[in-house]
mmCIF file of C-alpha atoms in Angstrom:
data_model
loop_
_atom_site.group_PDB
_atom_site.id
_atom_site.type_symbol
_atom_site.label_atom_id
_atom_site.label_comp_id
_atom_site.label_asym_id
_atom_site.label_seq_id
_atom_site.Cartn_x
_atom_site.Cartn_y
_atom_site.Cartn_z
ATOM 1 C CA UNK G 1 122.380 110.215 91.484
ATOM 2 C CA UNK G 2 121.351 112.564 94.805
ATOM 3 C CA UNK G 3 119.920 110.245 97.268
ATOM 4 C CA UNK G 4 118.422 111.849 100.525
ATOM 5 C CA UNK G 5 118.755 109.431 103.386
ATOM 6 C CA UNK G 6 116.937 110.468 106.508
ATOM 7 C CA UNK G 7 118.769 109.269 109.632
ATOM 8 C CA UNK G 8 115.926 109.038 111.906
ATOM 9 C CA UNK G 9 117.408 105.773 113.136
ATOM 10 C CA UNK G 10 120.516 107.118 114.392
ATOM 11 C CA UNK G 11 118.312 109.193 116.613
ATOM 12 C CA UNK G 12 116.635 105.550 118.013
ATOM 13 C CA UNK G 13 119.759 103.822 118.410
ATOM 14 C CA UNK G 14 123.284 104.094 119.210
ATOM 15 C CA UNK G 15 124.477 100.940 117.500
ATOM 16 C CA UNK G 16 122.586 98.239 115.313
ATOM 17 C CA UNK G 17 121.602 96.295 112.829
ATOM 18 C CA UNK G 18 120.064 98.748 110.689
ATOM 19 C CA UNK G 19 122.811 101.271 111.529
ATOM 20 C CA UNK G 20 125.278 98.599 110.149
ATOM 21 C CA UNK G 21 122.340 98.189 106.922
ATOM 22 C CA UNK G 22 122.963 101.890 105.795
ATOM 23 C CA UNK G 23 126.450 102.371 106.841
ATOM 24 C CA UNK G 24 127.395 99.359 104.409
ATOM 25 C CA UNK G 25 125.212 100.673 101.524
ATOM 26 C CA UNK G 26 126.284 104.487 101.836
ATOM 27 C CA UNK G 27 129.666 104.105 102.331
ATOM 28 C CA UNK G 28 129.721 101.408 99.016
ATOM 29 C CA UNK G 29 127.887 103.484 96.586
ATOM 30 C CA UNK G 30 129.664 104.447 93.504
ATOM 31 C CA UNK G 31 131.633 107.524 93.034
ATOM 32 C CA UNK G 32 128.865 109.514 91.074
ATOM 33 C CA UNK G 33 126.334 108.816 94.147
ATOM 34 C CA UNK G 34 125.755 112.274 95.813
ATOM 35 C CA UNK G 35 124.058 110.720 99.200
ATOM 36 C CA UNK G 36 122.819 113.487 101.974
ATOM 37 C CA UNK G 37 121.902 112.623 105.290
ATOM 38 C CA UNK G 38 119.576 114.261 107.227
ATOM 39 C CA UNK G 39 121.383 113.748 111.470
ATOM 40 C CA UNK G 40 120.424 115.417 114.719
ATOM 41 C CA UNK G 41 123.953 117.760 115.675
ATOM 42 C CA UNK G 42 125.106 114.497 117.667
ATOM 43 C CA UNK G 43 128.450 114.471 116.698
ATOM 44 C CA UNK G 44 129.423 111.122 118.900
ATOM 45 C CA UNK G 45 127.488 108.788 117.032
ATOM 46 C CA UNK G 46 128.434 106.487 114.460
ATOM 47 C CA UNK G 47 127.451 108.619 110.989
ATOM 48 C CA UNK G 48 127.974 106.241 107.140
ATOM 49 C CA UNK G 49 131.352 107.536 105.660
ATOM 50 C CA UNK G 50 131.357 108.284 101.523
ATOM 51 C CA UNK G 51 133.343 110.726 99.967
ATOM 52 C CA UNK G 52 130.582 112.350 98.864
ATOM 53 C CA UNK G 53 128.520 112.329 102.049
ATOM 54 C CA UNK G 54 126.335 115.340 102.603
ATOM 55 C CA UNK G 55 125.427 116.062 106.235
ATOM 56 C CA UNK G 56 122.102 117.910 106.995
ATOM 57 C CA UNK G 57 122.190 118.832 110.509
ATOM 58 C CA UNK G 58 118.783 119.503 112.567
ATOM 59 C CA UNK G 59 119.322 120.799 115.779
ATOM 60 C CA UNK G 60 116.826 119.503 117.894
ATOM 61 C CA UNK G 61 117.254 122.260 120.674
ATOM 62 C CA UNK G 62 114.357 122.434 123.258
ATOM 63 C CA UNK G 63 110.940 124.305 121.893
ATOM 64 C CA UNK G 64 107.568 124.803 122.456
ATOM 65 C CA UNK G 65 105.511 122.259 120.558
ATOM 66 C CA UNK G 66 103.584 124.346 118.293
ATOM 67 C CA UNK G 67 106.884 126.364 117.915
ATOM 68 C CA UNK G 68 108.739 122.960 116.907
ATOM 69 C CA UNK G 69 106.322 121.122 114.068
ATOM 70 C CA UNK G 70 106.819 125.132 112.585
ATOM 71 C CA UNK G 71 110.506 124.835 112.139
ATOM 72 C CA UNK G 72 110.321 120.643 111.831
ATOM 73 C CA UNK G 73 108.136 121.633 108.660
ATOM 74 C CA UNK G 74 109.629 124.594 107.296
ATOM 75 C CA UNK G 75 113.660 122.536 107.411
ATOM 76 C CA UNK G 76 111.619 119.813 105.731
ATOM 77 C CA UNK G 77 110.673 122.062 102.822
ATOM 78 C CA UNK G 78 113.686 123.952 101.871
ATOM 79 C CA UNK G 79 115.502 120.072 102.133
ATOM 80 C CA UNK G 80 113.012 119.889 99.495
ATOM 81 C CA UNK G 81 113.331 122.654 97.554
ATOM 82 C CA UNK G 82 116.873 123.488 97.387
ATOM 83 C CA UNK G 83 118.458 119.829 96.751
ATOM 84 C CA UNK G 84 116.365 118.329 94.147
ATOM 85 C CA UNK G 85 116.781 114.835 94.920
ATOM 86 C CA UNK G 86 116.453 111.699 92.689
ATOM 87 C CA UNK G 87 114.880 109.443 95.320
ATOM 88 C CA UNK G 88 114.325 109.070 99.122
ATOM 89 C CA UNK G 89 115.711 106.269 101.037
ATOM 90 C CA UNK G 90 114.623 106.893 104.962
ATOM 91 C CA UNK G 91 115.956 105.414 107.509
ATOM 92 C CA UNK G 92 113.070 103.975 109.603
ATOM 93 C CA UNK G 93 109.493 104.734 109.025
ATOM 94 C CA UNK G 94 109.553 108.119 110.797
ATOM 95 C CA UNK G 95 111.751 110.825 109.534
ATOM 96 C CA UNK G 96 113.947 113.419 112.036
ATOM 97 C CA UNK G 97 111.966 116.269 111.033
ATOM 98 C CA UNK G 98 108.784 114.138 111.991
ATOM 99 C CA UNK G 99 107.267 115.116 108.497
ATOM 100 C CA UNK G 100 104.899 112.346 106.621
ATOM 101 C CA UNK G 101 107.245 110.647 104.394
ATOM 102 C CA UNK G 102 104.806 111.519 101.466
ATOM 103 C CA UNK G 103 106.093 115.100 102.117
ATOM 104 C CA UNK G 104 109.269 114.291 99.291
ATOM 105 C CA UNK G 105 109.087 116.087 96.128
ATOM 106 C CA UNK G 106 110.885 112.604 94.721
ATOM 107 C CA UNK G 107 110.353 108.893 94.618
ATOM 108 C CA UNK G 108 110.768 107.283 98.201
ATOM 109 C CA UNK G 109 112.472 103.874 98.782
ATOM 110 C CA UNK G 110 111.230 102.012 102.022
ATOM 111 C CA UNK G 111 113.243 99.033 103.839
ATOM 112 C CA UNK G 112 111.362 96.715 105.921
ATOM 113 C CA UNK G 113 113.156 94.802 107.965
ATOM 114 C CA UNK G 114 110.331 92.746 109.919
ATOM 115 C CA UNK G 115 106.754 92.221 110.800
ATOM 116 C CA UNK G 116 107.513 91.126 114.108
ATOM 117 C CA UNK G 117 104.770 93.577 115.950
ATOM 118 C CA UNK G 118 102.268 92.856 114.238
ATOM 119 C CA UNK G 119 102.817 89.127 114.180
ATOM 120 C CA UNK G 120 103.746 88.762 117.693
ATOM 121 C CA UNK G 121 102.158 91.895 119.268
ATOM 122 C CA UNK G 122 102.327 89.944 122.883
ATOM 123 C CA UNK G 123 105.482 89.189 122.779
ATOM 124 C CA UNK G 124 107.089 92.974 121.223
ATOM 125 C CA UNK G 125 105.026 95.371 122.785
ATOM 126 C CA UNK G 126 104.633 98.331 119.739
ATOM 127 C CA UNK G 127 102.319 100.871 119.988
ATOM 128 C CA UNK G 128 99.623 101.225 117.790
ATOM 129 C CA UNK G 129 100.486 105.151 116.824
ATOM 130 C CA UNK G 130 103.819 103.260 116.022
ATOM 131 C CA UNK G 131 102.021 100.826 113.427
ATOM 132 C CA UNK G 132 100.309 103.517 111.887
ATOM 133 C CA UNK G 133 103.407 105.481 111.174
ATOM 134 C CA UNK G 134 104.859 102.353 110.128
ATOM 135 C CA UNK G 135 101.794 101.930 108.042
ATOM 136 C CA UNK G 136 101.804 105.126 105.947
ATOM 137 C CA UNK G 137 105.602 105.019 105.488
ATOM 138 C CA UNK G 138 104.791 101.697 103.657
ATOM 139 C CA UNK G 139 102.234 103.174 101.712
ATOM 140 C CA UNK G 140 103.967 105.808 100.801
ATOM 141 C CA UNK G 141 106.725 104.028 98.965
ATOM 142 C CA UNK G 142 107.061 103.410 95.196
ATOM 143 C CA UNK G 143 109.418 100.965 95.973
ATOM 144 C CA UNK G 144 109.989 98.107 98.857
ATOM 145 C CA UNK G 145 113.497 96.537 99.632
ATOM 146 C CA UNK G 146 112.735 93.447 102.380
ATOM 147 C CA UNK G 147 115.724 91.512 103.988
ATOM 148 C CA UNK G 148 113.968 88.088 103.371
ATOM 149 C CA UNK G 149 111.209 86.557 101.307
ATOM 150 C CA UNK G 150 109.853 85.724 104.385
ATOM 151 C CA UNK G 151 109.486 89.402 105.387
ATOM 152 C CA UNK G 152 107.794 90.009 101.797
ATOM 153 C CA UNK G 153 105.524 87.149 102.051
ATOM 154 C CA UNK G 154 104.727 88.696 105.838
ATOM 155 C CA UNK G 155 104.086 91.829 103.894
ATOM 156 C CA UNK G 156 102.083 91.039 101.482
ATOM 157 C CA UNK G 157 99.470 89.123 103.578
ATOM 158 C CA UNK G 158 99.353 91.978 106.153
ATOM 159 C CA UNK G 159 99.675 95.093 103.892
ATOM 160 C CA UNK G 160 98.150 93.753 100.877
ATOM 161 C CA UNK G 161 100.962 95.340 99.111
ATOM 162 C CA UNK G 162 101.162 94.564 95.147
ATOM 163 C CA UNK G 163 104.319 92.277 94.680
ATOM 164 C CA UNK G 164 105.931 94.167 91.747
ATOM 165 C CA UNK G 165 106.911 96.905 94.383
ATOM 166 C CA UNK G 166 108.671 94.881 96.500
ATOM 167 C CA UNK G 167 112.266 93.816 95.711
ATOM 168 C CA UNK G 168 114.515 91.232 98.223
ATOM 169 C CA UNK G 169 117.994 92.530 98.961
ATOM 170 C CA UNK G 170 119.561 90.039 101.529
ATOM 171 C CA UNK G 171 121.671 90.904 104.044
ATOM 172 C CA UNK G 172 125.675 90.674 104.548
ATOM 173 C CA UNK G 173 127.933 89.466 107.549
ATOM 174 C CA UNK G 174 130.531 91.785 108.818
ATOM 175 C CA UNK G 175 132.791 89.241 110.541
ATOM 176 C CA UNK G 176 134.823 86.413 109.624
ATOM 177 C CA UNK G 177 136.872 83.585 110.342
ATOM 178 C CA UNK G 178 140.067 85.835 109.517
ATOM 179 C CA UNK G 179 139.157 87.864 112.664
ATOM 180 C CA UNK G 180 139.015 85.281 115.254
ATOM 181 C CA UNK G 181 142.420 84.550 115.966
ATOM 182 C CA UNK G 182 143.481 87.199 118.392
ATOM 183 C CA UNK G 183 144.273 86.506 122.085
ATOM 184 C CA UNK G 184 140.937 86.731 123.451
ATOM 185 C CA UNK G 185 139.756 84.263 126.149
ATOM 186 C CA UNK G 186 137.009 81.678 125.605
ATOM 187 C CA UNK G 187 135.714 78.924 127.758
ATOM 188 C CA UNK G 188 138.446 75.992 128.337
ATOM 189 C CA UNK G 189 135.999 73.059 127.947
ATOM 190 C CA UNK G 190 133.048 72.919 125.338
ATOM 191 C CA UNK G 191 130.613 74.592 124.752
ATOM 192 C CA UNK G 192 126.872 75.717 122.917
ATOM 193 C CA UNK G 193 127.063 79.647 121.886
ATOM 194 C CA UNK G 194 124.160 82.200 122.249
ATOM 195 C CA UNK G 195 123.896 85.717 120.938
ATOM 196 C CA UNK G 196 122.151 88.507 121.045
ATOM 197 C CA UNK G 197 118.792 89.972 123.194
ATOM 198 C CA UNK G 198 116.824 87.664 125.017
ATOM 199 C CA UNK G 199 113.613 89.300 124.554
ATOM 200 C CA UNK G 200 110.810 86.620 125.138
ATOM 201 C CA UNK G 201 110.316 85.814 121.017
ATOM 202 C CA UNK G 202 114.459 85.114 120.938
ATOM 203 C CA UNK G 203 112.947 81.742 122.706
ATOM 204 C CA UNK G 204 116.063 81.821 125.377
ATOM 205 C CA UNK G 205 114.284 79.895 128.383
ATOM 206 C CA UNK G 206 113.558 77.026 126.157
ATOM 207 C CA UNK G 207 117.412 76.668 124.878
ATOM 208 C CA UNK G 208 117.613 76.394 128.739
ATOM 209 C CA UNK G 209 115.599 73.828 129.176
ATOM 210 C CA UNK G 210 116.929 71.930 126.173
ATOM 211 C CA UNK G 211 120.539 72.720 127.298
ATOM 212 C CA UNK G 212 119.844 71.239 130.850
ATOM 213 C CA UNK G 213 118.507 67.609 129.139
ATOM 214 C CA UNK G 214 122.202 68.243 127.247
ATOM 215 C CA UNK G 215 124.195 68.183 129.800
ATOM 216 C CA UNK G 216 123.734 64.708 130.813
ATOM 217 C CA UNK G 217 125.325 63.759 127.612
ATOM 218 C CA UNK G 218 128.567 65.611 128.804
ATOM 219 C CA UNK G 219 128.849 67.051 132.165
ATOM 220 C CA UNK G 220 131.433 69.453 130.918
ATOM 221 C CA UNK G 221 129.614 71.085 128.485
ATOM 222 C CA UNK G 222 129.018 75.149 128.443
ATOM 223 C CA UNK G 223 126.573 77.507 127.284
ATOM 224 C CA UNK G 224 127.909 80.969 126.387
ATOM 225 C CA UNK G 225 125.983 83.992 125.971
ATOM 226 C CA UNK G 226 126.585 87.021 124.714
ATOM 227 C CA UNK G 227 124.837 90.331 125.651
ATOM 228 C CA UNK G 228 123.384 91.739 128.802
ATOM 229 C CA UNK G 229 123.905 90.356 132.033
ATOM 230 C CA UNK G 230 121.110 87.861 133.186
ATOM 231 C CA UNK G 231 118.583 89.604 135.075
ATOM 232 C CA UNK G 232 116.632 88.066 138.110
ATOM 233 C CA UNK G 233 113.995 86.473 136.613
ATOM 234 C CA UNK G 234 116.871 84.414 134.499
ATOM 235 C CA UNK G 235 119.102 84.060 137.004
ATOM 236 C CA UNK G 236 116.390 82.199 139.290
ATOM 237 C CA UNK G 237 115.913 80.180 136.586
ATOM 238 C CA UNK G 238 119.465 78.788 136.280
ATOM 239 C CA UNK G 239 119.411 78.222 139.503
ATOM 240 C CA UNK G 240 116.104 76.135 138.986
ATOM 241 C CA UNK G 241 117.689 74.153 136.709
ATOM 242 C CA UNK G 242 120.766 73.740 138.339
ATOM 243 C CA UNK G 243 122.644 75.394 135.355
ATOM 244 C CA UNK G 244 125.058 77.841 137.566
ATOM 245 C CA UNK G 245 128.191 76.345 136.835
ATOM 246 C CA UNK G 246 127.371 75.595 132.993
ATOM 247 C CA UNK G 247 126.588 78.935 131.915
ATOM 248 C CA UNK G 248 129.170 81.928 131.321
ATOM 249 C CA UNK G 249 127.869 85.208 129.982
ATOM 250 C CA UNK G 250 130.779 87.331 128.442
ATOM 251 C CA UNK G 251 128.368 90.369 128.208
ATOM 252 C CA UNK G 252 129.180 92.524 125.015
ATOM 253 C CA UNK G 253 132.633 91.680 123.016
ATOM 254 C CA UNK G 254 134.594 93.254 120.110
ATOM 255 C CA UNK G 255 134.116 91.601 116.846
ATOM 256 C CA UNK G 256 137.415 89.697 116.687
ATOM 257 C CA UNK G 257 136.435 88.507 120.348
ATOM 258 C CA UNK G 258 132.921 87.444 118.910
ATOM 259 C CA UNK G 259 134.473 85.772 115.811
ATOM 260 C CA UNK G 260 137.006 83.869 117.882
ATOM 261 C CA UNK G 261 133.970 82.737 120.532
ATOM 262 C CA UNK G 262 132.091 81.124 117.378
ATOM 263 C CA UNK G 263 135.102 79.664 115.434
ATOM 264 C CA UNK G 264 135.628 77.439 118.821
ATOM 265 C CA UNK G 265 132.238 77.216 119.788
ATOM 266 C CA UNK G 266 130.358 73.241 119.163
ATOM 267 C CA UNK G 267 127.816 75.444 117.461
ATOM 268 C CA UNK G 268 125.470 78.939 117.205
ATOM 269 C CA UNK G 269 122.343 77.756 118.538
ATOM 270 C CA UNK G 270 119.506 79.966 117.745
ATOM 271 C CA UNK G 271 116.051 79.158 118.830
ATOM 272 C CA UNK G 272 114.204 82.681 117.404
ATOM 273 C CA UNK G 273 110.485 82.219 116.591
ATOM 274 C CA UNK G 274 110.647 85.234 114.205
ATOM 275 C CA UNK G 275 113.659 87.378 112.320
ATOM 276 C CA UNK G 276 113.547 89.328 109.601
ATOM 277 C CA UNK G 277 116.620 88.035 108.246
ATOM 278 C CA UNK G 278 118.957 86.475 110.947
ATOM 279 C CA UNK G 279 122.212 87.678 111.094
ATOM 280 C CA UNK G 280 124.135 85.683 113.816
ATOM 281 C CA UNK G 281 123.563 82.499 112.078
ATOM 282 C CA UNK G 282 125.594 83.942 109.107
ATOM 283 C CA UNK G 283 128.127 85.136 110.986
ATOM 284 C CA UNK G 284 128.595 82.235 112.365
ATOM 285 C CA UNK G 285 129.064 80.210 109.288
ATOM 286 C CA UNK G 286 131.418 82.624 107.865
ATOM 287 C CA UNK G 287 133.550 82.058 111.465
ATOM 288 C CA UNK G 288 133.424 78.123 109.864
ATOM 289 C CA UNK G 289 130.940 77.355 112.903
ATOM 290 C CA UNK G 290 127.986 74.973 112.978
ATOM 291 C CA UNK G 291 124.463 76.362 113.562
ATOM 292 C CA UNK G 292 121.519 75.338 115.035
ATOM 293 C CA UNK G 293 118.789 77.254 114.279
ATOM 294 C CA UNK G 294 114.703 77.342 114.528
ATOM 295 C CA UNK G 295 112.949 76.141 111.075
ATOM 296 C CA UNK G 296 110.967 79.858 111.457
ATOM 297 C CA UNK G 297 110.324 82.532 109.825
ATOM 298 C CA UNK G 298 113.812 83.659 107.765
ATOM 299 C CA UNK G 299 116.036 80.999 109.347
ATOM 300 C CA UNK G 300 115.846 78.533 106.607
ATOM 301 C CA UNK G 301 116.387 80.808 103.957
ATOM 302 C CA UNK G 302 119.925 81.787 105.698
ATOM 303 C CA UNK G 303 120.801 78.713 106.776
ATOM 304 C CA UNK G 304 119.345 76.206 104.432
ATOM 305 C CA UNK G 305 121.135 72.662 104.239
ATOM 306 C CA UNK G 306 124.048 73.966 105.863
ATOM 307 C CA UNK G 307 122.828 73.849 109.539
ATOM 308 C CA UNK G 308 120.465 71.945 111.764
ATOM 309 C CA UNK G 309 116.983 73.115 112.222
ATOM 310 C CA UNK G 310 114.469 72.375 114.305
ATOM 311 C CA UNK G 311 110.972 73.038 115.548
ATOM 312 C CA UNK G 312 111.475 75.845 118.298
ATOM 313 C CA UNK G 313 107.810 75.084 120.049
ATOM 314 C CA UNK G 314 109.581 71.654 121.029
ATOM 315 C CA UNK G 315 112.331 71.499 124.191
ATOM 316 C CA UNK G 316 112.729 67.848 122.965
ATOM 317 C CA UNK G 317 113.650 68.722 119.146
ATOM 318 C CA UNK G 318 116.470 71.179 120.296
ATOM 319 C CA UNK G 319 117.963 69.261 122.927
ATOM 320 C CA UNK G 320 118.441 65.692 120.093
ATOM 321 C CA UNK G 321 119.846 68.085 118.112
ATOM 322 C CA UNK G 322 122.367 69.660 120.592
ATOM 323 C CA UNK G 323 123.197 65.742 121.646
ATOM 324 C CA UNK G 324 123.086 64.837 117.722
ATOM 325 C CA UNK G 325 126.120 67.483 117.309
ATOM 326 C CA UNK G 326 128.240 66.085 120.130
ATOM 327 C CA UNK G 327 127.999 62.542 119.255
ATOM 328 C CA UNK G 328 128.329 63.167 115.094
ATOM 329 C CA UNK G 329 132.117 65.333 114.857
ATOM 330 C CA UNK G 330 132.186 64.142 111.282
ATOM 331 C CA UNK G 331 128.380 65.672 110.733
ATOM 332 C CA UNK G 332 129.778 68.898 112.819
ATOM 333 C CA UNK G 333 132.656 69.386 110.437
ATOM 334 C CA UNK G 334 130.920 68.725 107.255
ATOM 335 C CA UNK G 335 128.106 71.404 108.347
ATOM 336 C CA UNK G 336 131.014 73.719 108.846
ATOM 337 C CA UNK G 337 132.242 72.964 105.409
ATOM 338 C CA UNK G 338 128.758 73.798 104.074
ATOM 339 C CA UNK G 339 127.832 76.818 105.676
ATOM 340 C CA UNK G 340 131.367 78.501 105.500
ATOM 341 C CA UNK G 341 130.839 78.098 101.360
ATOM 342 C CA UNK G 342 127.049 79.025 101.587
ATOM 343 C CA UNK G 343 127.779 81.919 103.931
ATOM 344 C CA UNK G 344 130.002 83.547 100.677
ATOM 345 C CA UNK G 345 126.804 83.638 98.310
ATOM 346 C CA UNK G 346 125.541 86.973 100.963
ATOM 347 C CA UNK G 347 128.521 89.998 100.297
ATOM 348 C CA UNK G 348 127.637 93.259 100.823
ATOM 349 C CA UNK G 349 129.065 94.308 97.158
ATOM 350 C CA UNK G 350 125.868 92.293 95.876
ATOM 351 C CA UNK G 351 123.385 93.942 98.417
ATOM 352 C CA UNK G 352 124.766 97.414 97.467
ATOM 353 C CA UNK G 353 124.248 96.576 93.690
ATOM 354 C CA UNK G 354 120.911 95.180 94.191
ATOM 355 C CA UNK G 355 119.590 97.903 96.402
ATOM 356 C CA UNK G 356 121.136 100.711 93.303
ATOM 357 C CA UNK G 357 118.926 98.565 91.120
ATOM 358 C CA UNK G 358 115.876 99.185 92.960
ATOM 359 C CA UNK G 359 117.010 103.008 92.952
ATOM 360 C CA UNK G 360 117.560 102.659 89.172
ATOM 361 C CA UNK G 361 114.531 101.585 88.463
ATOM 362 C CA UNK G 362 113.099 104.394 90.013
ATOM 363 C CA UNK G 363 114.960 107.146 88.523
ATOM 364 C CA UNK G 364 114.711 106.361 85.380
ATOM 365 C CA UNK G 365 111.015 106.032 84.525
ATOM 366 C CA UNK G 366 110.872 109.240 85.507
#
């Protein structure tokens, strides 16, 4: 099967989650696969590996506008017309040759991996040229993969899409608990864990608040973040709440540093109001960590029974259940116990097959 994959979204992004998505499907189709990527001549990024990986290079060199959607458009056509390609599989919703996506001469597979603009527009700033093109890249698709049923319900009720296109293909961790025992450092006394952004929606300043009710329960206690450094606006409001000496941000780690912070972490706690799917949660369970997480959007559908969940609109609910997990060890360690076995149920091997499925079904109705 020739699959064209347009890399648009190595053009967006150095490093990512949806880098990671296509990297892990290319690189584990089967041997008869014939994927081609269409890349911008950036030679230092991180391009999918497969034996029978096809580059497409489009040089993006400075040109006058008019000049430029020329040669965009004429590259997109020969791609076309020379390769003959089973199916499409883009990217992102916006191709590298800026071409409508409806420009393929084959079927065209779409990911989606959220609805977070339109749901919380406030909150993720997107503009509306970027919805459209989002918009007609979804409409343009025979078939829909979606990284939750949450993000398919979402969907549905906002695209009115027909439910037969759209297929769920959950997500995979990359990390492990056979990576965390290196020599890394991580805090000395106990401690909460936090990862990723802190983009208003991830709902950190509440986890504050909760986590400064928590440390009366045990002065010790930590909070560690991962990511950026705090900016001012956060810093001010550690100092606020008088959480200087609890917090320690590590800033951005290697994955054995990151598997070793959750395996000796009390818990992931993560207080999102929306994800698409939610991948720290299972990484954390496969590091045989407890999670907290938000009873929103995708979160229950990773975590299930195997973590605690609570209402993130309510300082309150997080902070009983951050006290819950110091004062229960024997609850701790049999959520551990559940989420490291739930956390094997989501491989990439069964991601890769279902995604080939969707591509199967394609190809041959044809």
């Amino acid at each position: 099967m020739k699959i064209l994959y347009d890399g648009e979204i190595y053009s967006n992004q150095v490093a990512g989650g949806i880098n990671r998505y296509f990297a892990n499907i290319i690189s584990r189709l089967p041997s008869d696969f014939t994927p081609s990527l269409i890349v911008e001549s950036s030679p230092e990024l991180n391009y999918p590996v497969h034996p029978n990986l096809k580059s497409l290079w489009w040089y993006k060199r400075f040109r006058p506008e008019r000049l430029r959607i020329l040669t965009d458009k004429l590259y997109s056509n020969a791609i076309n017309k020379f390769n003959h390609f089973d199916l499409a599989h883009p990217t992102y919703y916006s191709l590298v040759t800026r071409q409508p996506l409806d420009n393929y001469k084959c079927p065209i597979v779409i990911t989606v991996y959220d609805m977070i603009h339109e749901l919380l527009p406030q909150q993720v700033p997107y503009s509306s040229h970027g919805i459209s093109i989002k918009s007609k890249a979804i409409k343009s698709a025979q078939a829909i993969i979606c990284i939750s049923e949450n993000t398919k319900k979402d969907l549905v009720n906002l695209y009115s899409i027909p439910e037969h296109k759209i297929s769920v293909t959950y997500l995979a961790a990359e990390i492990d608990v056979s990576l965390s025992y290196g020599s890394e450092v991580v805090p000395k006394d106990p401690y909460y864990l936090y990862i990723g952004s802190r983009a208003k929606y991830k709902n950190f300043d509440r986890l504050l608040l909760a986590f400064a009710k928590t440390i009366s329960a045990q002065s010790d206690l930590k909070l560690c973040v991962i990511g950026s450094p705090f900016n001012e606006k956060e810093a001010k409001r550690i100092a606020e709440l008088k959480l200087g000496d609890h917090l320690e941000n590590y800033g951005y780690v290697s994955d054995s540093h990151l598997a070793k912070l959750y395996r000796n972490s009390m818990a992931l706690v993560y207080p999102s109001l929306y994800e698409g799917f939610g991948i720290p949660p299972l990484e954390a369970m496969s590091c045989q960590t407890a999670v907290i997480a938000a009873n929103s959007s995708s979160l229950p559908e990773v975590v299930d029974d195997a973590g605690l969940l609570f209402n993130p609109e309510s300082t309150d609910e997080l902070a009983e259940q951050l006290i819950f997990l110091l004062n229960h060890p024997i609850e701790r360690e049999n959520l551990i116990t559940k989420g490291y076995a739930r956390s094997k149920l989501f491989t990439w091997e069964k991601t890769v097959a279902e995604t080939i499925d969707v591509y199967r079904s394609l190809t041959e109705s044809r």
